[in-house]
Short mmCIF file of C-alpha atoms in Angstrom, two decimals:
data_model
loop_
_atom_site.label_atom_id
_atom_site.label_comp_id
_atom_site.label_asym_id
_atom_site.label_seq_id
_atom_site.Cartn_x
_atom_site.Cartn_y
_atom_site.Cartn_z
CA UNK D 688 -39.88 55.62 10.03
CA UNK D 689 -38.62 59.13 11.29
CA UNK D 690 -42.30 59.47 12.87
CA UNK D 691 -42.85 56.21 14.56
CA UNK D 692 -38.82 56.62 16.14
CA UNK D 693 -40.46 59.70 17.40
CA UNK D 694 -43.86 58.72 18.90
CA UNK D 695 -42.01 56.07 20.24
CA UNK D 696 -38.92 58.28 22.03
CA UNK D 697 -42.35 60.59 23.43
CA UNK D 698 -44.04 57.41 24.66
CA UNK D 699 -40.45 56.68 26.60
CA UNK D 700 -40.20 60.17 27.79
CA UNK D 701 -43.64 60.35 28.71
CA UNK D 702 -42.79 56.68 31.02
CA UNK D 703 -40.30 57.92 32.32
CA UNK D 704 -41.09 61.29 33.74
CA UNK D 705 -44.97 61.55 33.94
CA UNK D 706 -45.73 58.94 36.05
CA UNK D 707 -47.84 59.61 39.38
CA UNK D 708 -44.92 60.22 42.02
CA UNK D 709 -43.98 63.30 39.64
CA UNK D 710 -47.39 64.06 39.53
CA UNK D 711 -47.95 63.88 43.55
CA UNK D 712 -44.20 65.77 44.19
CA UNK D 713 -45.12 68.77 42.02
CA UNK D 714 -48.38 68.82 43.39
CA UNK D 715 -47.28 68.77 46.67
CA UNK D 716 -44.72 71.68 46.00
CA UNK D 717 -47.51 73.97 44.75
CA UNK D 718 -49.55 73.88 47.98
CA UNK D 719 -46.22 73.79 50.02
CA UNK D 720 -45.50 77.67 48.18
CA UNK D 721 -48.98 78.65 47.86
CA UNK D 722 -49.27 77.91 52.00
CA UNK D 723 -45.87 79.42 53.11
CA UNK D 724 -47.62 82.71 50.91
CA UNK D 725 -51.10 82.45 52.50
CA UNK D 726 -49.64 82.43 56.34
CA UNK D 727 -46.98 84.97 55.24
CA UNK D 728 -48.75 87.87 54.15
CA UNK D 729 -51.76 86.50 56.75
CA UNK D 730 -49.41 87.22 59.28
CA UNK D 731 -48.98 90.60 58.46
CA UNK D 732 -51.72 91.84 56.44
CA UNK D 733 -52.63 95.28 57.73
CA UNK D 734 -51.49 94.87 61.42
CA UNK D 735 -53.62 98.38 62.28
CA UNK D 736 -56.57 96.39 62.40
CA UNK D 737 -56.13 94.75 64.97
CA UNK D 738 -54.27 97.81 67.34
CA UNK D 739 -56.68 98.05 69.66
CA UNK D 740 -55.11 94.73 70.76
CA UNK D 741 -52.30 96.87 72.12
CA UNK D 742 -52.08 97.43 75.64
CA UNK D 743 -51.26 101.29 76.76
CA UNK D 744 -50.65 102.48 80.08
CA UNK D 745 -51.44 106.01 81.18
CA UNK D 746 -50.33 108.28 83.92
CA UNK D 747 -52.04 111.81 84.81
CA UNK D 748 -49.68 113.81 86.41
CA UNK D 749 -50.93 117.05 85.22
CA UNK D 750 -51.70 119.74 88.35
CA UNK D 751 -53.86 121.91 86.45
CA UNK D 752 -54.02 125.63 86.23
CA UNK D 753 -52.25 127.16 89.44
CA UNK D 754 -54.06 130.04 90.11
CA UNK D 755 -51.92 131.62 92.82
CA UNK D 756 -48.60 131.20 90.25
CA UNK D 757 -50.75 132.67 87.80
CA UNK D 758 -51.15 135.60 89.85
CA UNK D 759 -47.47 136.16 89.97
CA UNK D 760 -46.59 134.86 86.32
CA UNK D 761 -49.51 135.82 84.41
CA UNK D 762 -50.99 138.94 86.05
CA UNK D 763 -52.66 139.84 82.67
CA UNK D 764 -54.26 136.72 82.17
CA UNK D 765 -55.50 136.43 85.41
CA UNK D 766 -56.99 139.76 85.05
CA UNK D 767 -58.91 138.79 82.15
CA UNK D 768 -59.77 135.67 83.87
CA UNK D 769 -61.04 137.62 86.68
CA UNK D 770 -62.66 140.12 84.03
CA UNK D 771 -64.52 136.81 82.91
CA UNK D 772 -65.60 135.76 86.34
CA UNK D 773 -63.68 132.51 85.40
CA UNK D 774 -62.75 130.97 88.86
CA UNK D 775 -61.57 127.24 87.71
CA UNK D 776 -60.00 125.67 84.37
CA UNK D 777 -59.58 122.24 82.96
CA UNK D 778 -56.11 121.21 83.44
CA UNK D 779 -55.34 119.72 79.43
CA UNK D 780 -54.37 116.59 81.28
CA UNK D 781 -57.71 116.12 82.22
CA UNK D 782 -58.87 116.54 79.47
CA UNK D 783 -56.57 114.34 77.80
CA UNK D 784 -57.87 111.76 80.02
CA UNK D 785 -61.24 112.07 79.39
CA UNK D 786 -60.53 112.12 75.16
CA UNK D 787 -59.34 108.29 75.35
CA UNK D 788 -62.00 107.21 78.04
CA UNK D 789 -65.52 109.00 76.64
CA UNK D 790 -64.54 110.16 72.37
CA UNK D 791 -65.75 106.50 70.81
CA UNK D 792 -62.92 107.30 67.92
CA UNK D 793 -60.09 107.62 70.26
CA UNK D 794 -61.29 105.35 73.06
CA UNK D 795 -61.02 101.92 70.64
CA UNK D 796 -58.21 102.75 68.98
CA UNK D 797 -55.58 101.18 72.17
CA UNK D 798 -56.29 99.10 74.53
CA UNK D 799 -55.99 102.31 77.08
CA UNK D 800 -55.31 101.39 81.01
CA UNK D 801 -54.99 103.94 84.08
CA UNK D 802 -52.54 101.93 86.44
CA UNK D 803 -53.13 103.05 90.02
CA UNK D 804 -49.90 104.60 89.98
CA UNK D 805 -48.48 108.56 89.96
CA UNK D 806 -45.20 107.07 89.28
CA UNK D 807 -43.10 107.43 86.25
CA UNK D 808 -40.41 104.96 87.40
CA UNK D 809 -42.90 102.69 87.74
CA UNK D 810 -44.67 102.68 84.50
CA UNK D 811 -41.38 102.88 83.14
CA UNK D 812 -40.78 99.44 84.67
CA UNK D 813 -44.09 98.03 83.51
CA UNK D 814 -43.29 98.98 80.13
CA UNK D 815 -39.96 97.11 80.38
CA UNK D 816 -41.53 94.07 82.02
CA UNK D 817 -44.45 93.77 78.77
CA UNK D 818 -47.22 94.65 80.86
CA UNK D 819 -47.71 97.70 78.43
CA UNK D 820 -46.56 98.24 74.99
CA UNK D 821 -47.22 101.81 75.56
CA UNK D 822 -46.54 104.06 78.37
CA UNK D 823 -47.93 107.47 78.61
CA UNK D 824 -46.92 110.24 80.41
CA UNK D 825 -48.93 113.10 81.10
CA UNK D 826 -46.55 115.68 82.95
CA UNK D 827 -47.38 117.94 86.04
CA UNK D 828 -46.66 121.52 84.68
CA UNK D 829 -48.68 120.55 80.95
CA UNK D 830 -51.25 122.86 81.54
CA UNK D 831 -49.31 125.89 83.04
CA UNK D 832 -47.10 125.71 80.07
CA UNK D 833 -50.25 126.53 77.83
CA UNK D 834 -50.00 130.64 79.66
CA UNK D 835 -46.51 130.77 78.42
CA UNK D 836 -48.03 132.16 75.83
CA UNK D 837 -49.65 135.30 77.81
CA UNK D 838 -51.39 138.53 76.32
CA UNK D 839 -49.30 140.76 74.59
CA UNK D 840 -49.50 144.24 73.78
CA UNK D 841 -46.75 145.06 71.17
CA UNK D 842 -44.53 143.40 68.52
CA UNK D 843 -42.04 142.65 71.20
CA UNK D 844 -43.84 141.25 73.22
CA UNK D 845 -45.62 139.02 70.14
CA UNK D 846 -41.91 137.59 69.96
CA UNK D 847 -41.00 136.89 73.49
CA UNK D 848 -44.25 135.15 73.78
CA UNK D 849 -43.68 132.97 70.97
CA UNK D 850 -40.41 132.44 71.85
CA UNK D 851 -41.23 131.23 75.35
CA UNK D 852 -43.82 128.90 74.41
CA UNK D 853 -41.86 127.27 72.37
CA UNK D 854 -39.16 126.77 74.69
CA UNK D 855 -41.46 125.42 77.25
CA UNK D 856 -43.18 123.01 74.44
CA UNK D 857 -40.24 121.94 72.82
CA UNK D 858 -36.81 122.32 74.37
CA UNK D 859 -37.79 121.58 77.64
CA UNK D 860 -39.08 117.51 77.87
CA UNK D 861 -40.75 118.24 81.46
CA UNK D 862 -43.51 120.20 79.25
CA UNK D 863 -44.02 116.98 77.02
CA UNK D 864 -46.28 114.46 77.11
CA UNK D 865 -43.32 111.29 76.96
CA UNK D 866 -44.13 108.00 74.95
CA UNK D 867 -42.48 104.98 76.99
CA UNK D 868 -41.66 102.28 74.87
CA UNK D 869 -39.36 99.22 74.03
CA UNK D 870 -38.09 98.79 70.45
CA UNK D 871 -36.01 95.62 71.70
CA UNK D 872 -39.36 93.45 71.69
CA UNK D 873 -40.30 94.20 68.67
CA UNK D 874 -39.01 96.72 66.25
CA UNK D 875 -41.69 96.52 63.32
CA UNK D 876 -44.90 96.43 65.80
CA UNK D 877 -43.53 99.46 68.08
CA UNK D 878 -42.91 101.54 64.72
CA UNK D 879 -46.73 100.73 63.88
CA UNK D 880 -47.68 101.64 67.51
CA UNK D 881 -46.12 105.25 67.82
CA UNK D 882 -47.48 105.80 63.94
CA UNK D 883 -50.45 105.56 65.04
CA UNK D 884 -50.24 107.19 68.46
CA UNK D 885 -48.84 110.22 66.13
CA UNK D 886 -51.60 110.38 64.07
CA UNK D 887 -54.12 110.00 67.73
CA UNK D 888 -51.98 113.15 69.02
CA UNK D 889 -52.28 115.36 65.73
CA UNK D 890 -56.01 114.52 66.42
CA UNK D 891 -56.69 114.78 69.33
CA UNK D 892 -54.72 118.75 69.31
CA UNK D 893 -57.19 119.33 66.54
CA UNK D 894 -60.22 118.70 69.21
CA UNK D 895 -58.19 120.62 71.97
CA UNK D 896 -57.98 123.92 69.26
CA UNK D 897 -61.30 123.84 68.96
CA UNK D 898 -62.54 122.98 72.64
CA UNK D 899 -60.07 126.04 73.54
CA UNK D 900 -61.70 128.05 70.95
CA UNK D 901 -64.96 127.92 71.71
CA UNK D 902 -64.82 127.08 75.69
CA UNK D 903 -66.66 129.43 77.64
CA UNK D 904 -63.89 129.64 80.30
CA UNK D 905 -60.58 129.70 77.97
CA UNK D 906 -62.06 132.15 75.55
CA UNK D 907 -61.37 135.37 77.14
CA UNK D 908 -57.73 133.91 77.56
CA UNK D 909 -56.79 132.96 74.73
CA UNK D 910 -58.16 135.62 72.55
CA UNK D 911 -55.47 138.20 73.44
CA UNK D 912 -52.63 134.86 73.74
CA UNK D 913 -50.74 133.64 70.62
CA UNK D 914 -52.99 131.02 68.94
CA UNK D 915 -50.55 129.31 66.59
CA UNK D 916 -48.31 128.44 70.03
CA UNK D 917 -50.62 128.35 72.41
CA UNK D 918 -53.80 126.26 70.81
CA UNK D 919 -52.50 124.81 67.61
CA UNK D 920 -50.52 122.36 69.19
CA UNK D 921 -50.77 122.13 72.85
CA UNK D 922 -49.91 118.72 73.04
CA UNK D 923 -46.38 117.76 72.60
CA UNK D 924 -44.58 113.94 72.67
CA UNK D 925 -41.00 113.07 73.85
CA UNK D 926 -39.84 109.68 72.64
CA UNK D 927 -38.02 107.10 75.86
CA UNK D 928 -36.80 104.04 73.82
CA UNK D 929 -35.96 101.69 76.91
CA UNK D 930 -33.97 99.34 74.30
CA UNK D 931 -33.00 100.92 71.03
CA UNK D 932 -32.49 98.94 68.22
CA UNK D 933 -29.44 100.71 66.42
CA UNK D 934 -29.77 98.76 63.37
CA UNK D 935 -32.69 97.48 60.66
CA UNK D 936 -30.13 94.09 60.24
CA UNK D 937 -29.98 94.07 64.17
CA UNK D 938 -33.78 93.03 64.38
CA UNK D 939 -33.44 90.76 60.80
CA UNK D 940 -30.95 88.76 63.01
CA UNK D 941 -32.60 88.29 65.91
CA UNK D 942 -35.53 85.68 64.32
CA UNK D 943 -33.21 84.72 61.33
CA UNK D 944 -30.96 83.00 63.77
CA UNK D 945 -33.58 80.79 64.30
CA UNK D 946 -34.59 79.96 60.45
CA UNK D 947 -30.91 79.62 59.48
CA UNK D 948 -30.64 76.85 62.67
CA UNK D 949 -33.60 74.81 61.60
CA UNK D 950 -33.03 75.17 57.82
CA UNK D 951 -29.28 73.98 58.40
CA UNK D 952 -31.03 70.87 60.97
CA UNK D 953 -32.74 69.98 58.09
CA UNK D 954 -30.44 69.58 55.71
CA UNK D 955 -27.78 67.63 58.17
CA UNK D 956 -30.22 65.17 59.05
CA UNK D 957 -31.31 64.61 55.07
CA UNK D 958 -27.14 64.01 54.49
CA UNK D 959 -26.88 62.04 58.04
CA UNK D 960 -29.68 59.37 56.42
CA UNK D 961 -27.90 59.07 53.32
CA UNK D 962 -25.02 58.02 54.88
CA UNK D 963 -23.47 54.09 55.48
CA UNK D 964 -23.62 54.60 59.04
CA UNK D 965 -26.53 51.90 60.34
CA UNK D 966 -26.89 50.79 56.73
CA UNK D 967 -27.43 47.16 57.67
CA UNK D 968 -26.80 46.01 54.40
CA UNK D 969 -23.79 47.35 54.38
CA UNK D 970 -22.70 46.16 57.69
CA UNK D 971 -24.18 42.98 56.64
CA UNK D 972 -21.69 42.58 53.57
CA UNK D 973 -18.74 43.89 55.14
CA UNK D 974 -19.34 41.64 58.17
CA UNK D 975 -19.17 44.72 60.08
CA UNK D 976 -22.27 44.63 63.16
CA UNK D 977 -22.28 47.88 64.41
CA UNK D 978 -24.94 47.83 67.56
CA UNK D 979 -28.20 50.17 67.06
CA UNK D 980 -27.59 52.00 70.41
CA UNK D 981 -24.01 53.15 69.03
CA UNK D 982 -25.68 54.34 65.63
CA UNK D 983 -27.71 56.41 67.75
CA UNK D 984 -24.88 57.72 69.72
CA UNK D 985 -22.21 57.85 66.57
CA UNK D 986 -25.71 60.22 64.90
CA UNK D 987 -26.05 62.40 68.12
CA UNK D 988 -22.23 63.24 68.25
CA UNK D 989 -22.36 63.94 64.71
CA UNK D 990 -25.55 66.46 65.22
CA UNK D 991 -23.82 68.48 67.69
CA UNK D 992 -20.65 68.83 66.28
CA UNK D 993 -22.80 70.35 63.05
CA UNK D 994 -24.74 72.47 65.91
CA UNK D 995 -21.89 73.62 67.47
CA UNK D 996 -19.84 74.79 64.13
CA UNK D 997 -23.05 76.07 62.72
CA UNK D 998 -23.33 78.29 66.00
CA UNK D 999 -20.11 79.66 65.92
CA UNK D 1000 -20.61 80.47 62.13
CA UNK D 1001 -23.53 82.70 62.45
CA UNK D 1002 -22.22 84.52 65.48
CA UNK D 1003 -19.61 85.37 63.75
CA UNK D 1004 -21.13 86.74 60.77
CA UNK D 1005 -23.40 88.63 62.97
CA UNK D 1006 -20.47 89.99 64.94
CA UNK D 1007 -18.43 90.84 61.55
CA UNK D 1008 -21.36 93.59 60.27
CA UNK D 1009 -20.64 94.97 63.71
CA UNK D 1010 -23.89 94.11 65.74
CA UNK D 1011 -24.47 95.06 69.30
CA UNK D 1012 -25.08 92.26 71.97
CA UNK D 1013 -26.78 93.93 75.10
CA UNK D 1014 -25.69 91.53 77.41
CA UNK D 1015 -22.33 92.64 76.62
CA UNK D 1016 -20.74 89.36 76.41
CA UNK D 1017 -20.85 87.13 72.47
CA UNK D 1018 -20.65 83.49 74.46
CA UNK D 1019 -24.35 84.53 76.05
CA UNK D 1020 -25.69 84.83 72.32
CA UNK D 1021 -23.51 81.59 71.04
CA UNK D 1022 -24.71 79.33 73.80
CA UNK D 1023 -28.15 80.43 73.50
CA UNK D 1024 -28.16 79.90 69.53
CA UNK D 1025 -26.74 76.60 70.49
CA UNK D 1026 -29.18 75.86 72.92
CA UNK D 1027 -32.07 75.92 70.87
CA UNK D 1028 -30.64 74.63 67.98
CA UNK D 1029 -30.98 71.42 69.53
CA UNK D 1030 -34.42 71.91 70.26
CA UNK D 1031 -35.10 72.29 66.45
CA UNK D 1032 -32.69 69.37 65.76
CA UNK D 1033 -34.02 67.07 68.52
CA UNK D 1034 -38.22 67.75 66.85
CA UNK D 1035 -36.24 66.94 63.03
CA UNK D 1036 -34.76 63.77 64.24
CA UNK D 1037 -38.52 63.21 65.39
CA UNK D 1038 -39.61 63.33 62.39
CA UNK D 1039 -37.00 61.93 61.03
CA UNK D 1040 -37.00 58.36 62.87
CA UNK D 1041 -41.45 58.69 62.33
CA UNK D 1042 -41.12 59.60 58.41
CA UNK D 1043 -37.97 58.14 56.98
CA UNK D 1044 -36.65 60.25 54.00
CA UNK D 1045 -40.47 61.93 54.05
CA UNK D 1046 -39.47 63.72 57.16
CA UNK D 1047 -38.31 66.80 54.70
CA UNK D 1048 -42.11 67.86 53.69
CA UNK D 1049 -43.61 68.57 57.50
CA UNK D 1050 -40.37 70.18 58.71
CA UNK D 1051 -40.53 72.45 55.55
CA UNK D 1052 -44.07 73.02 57.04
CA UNK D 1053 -43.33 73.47 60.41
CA UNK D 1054 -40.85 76.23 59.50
CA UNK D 1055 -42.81 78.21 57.33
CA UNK D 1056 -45.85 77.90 60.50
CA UNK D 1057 -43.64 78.62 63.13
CA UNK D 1058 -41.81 81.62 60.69
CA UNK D 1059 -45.45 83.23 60.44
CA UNK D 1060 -46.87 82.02 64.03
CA UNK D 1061 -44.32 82.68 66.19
CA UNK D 1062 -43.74 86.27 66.60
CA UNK D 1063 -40.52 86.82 64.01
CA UNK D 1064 -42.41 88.99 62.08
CA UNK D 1065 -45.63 90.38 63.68
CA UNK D 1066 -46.22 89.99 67.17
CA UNK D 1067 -49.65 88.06 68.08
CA UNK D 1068 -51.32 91.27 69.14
CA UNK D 1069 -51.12 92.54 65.40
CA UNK D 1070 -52.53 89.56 63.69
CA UNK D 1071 -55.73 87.14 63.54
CA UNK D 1072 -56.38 84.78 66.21
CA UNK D 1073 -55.16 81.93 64.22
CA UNK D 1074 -51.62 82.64 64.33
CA UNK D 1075 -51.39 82.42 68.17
CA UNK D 1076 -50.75 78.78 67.90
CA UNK D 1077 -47.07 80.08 67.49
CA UNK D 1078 -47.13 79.98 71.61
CA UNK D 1079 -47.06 75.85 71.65
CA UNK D 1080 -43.70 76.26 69.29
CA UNK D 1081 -40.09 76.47 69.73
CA UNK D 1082 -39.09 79.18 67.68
CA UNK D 1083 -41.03 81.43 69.53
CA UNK D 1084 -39.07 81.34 72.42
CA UNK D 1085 -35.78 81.08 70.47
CA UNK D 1086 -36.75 84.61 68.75
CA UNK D 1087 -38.01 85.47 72.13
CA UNK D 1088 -34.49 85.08 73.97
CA UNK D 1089 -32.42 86.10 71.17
CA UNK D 1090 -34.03 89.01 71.32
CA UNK D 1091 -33.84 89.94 75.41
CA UNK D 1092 -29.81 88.95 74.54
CA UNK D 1093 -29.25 91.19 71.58
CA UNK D 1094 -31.22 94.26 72.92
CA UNK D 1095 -32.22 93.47 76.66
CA UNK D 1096 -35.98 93.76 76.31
CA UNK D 1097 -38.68 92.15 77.76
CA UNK D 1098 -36.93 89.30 79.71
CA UNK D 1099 -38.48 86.19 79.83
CA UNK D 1100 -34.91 84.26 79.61
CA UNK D 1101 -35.68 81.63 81.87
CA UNK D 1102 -39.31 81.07 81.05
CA UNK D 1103 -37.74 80.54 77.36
CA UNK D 1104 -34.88 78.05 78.53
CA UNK D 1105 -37.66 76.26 80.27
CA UNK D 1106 -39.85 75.87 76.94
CA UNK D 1107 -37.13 74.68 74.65
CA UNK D 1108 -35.32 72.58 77.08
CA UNK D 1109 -38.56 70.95 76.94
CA UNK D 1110 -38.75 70.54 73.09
CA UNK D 1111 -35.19 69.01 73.56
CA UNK D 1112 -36.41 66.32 76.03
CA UNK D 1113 -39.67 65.33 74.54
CA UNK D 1114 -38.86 64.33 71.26
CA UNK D 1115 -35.48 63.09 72.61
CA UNK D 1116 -36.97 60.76 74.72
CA UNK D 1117 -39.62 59.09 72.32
CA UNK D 1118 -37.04 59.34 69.05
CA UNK D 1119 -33.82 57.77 70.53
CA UNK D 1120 -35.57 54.18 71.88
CA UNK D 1121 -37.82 54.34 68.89
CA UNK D 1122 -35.20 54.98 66.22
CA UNK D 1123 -32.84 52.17 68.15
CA UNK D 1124 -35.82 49.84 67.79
CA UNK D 1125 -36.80 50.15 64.34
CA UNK D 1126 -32.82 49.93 63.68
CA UNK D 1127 -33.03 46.41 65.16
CA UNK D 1128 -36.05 45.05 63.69
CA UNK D 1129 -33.84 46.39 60.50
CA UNK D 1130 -31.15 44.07 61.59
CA UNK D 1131 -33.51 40.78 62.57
CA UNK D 1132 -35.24 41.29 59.19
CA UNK D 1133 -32.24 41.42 56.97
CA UNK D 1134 -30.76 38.55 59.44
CA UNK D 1135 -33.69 36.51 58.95
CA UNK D 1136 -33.71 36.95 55.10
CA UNK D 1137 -30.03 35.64 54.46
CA UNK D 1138 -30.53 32.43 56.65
CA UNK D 1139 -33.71 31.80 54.88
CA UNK D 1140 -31.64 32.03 51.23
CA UNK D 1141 -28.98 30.45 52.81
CA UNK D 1142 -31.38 27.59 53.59
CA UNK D 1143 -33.11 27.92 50.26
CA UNK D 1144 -29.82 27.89 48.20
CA UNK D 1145 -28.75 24.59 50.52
CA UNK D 1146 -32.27 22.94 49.68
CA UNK D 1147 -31.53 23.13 46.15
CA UNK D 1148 -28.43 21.52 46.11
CA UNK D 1149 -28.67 17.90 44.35
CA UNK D 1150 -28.44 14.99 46.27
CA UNK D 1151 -25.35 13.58 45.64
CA UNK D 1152 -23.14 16.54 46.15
CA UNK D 1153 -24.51 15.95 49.82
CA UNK D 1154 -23.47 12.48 50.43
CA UNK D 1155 -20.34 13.05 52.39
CA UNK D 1156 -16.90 12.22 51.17
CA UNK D 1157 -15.15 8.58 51.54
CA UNK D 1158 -12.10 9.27 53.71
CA UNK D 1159 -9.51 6.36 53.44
CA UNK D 1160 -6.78 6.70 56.34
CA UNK D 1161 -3.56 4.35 55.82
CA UNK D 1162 -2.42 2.97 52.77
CA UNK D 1163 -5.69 0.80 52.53
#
């Protein structure tokens, strides 16, 4: 008896709970993780393959070898120059030049560009406005500060030399080749960028040691200069970080904003359709006919006032662990984070008003697409082709702006207003008349169903208790 209790309580359990929606929900949650995993590490799965994407500017500044300031810096070098019959030298920035244009190895590893400028300001200003993720500097007085390390005779002299070259090389920034760049637009991508730009210089110093070396013209120099100053490393880097990003949680905010806002959208719009409000059975019962048109507006009113606290919220929190707002002022960053929150909420309504409860699955999707796609955490120039579809979506602007707020980089403020205020009107405008309509044709059907029982119950009603009552008026 024991047995059969128990194939029958397994037969219940196995009724109640492994039935087919079960089935297609846990399904359905498997590809949702095993997706949100694919485009994740897709996104960023070795970004240095694809950094010859990146666009680098470079400037030659470099004068060469002045002979005649030779003469009165360097006499011994010049006489050994002269000794050599050596009447011209290639200025290192030339050569630099010619490195990342002819050497296959070096020339594919950027994207290299020669802007038909001399000026510093101005590549300064292209790196600023995202025209280069890169700027390179080649200064004017590179390849005079090679002789700072001139022929010596003695001990003391050994020294001095030394000591010279490396204050031209490494104290003094006019003698060093200076890497523009802007960690405000993307923090991760620009530490991948000047890693590898490192690793280019350390290589391409190599090839200048041994071009020095062995050049016909430098040899007789540089045999009586000091080789581990003078040719080891002739090519030094000073960093300009246009916006600095002081802090690692700094650039976490600046797309997480953006997930917290949708992720909290979400969830008030799943609570907002679980509540009585437009339940038409509900008004039906209480006698209570609220119009569709003011269950759109009572929803709306309700969304922003969740908007509007949830804004306030996170710029608080991000003000408490003490993070800097370029634009010097917290309401720029709070109405901004309010702005295109209602973007995000205006596309879940969408959905919402298409989908029913269902709405949850695709904008579960569209956040983990738009997380991957959209420039949070690798910008499209370090990843597949693929994930450029991030530029048709919201949250790529939203990360975009919060960005140029928090760290002043790469301002395209109004470009992103544009965008979103467009993701706020579009799915406004189809989502309000649609949900108002389907809220009536809610109404007319339940409407339409109580008259017909109300007919039905009166049909079956027996004849009799029809007839109509005898009134008798008087006493008669």
């Amino acid at each position: 008896m024991t047995l059969v209790n128990s194939m029958k309580g397994t037969r219940e359990v196995s009724r109640r709970f492994l039935n087919a929606i079960l089935g297609v929900s846990l399904v359905i949650g498997c590809l949702l993780v095993s997706i949100y995993l694919l485009l994740y590490l897709g996104s960023s799965w070795n970004p240095i393959d694809y950094v010859d994407n990146v666009d680098v500017g470079v400037i030659v500044l470099d004068s060469g070898f002045d002979f005649e300031e030779m003469e009165k810096r360097f006499p011994q070098s010049m006489a050994i120059l002269k000794a050599g019959n050596v009447t011209t030298l290639p200025s290192i920035g030339g050569l630099f030049k010619e490195v990342i244009k002819d050497e296959p190895r070096v020339r594919g590893v950027f994207n290299w560009d020669f802007p038909n400028t001399n000026s510093r300001d101005k590549l300064r200003e292209m790196v600023n406005d995202g025209d280069y993720w890169l700027g390179v500097v080649i200064p004017p007085p590179l390849s005079m500060s090679l002789l700072a390390a001139h022929p010596v005779v003695n001990l003391t002299d050994l020294v001095d030399a030394a000591r010279r070259h490396v204050n031209y090389t490494q104290s003094t920034d006019e003698y060093k080749i200076e890497l523009i760049y802007d960690q405000g637009r993307h923090s991760t991508a620009i530490s991948i960028i000047l890693a590898v730009m490192d690793a280019l210089i350390q290589s391409i110093n190599a090839g200048f040691a041994n071009e020095f070396l062995n050049h016909e013209a430098y040899t007789p120099l540089l045999a009586q200069m000091v080789p581990p100053y003078a040719v080891a490393q002739p090519l030094q880097t000073i960093r300009t970080n246009l916006h600095p990003v002081s802090d690692s949680g700094e650039n976490t905010a600046s797309y997480i904003f953006s997930v917290v806002m949708w992720i909290g959208s979400l969830v008030a719009m799943a609570s907002l359709l679980r509540a009585t409000v437009g339940d038409v059975s509900d008004q039906l019962a209480h006698h209570d006919f609220v119009p569709p048109g003011l269950v759109a507006v009572y929803r709306i009113v309700l969304m922003e006032v969740f908007l509007l606290t949830q804004s306030i919220l996170i710029n608080l929190i991000y003000l408490g662990f003490g993070g800097d707002i370029e634009s010097g002022h917290w309401g720029t960053l709070f109405f901004f984070t309010f702005y295109f929150s209602n973007a995000f909420m205006a596309i879940i309504g969408l959905l919402a008003v298409l989908l029913g409860p269902l709405f949850q699955l695709p904008a579960t999707i569209l956040l983990v697409v738009q997380l991957t796609c959209c420039e949070a955490i690798m910008p499209h120039v370090l990843q597949p082709a693929f994930f450029k579809l991030g530029v048709a979506l919201p949250m790529r602007y939203a990360v975009r702006g919060t960005r140029h707020i928090l760290f002043g980089s790469y301002n395209r403020i109004m470009e992103d207003c544009l965008v979103l205020m467009a993701w706020i009107v579009g799915p406004l405008l189809v989502g309000i008349p649609l949900g108002i309509w389907k809220l009536q044709k809610r109404w007319e059907t339940v409407l339409n169903s109580a008259a017909g029982d109300v007919m039905a119950n009166a049909a079956s009603l027996p004849a009799e208790s029809a007839t109509p009552a005898t009134i008798t008026i008087g006493g008669g």
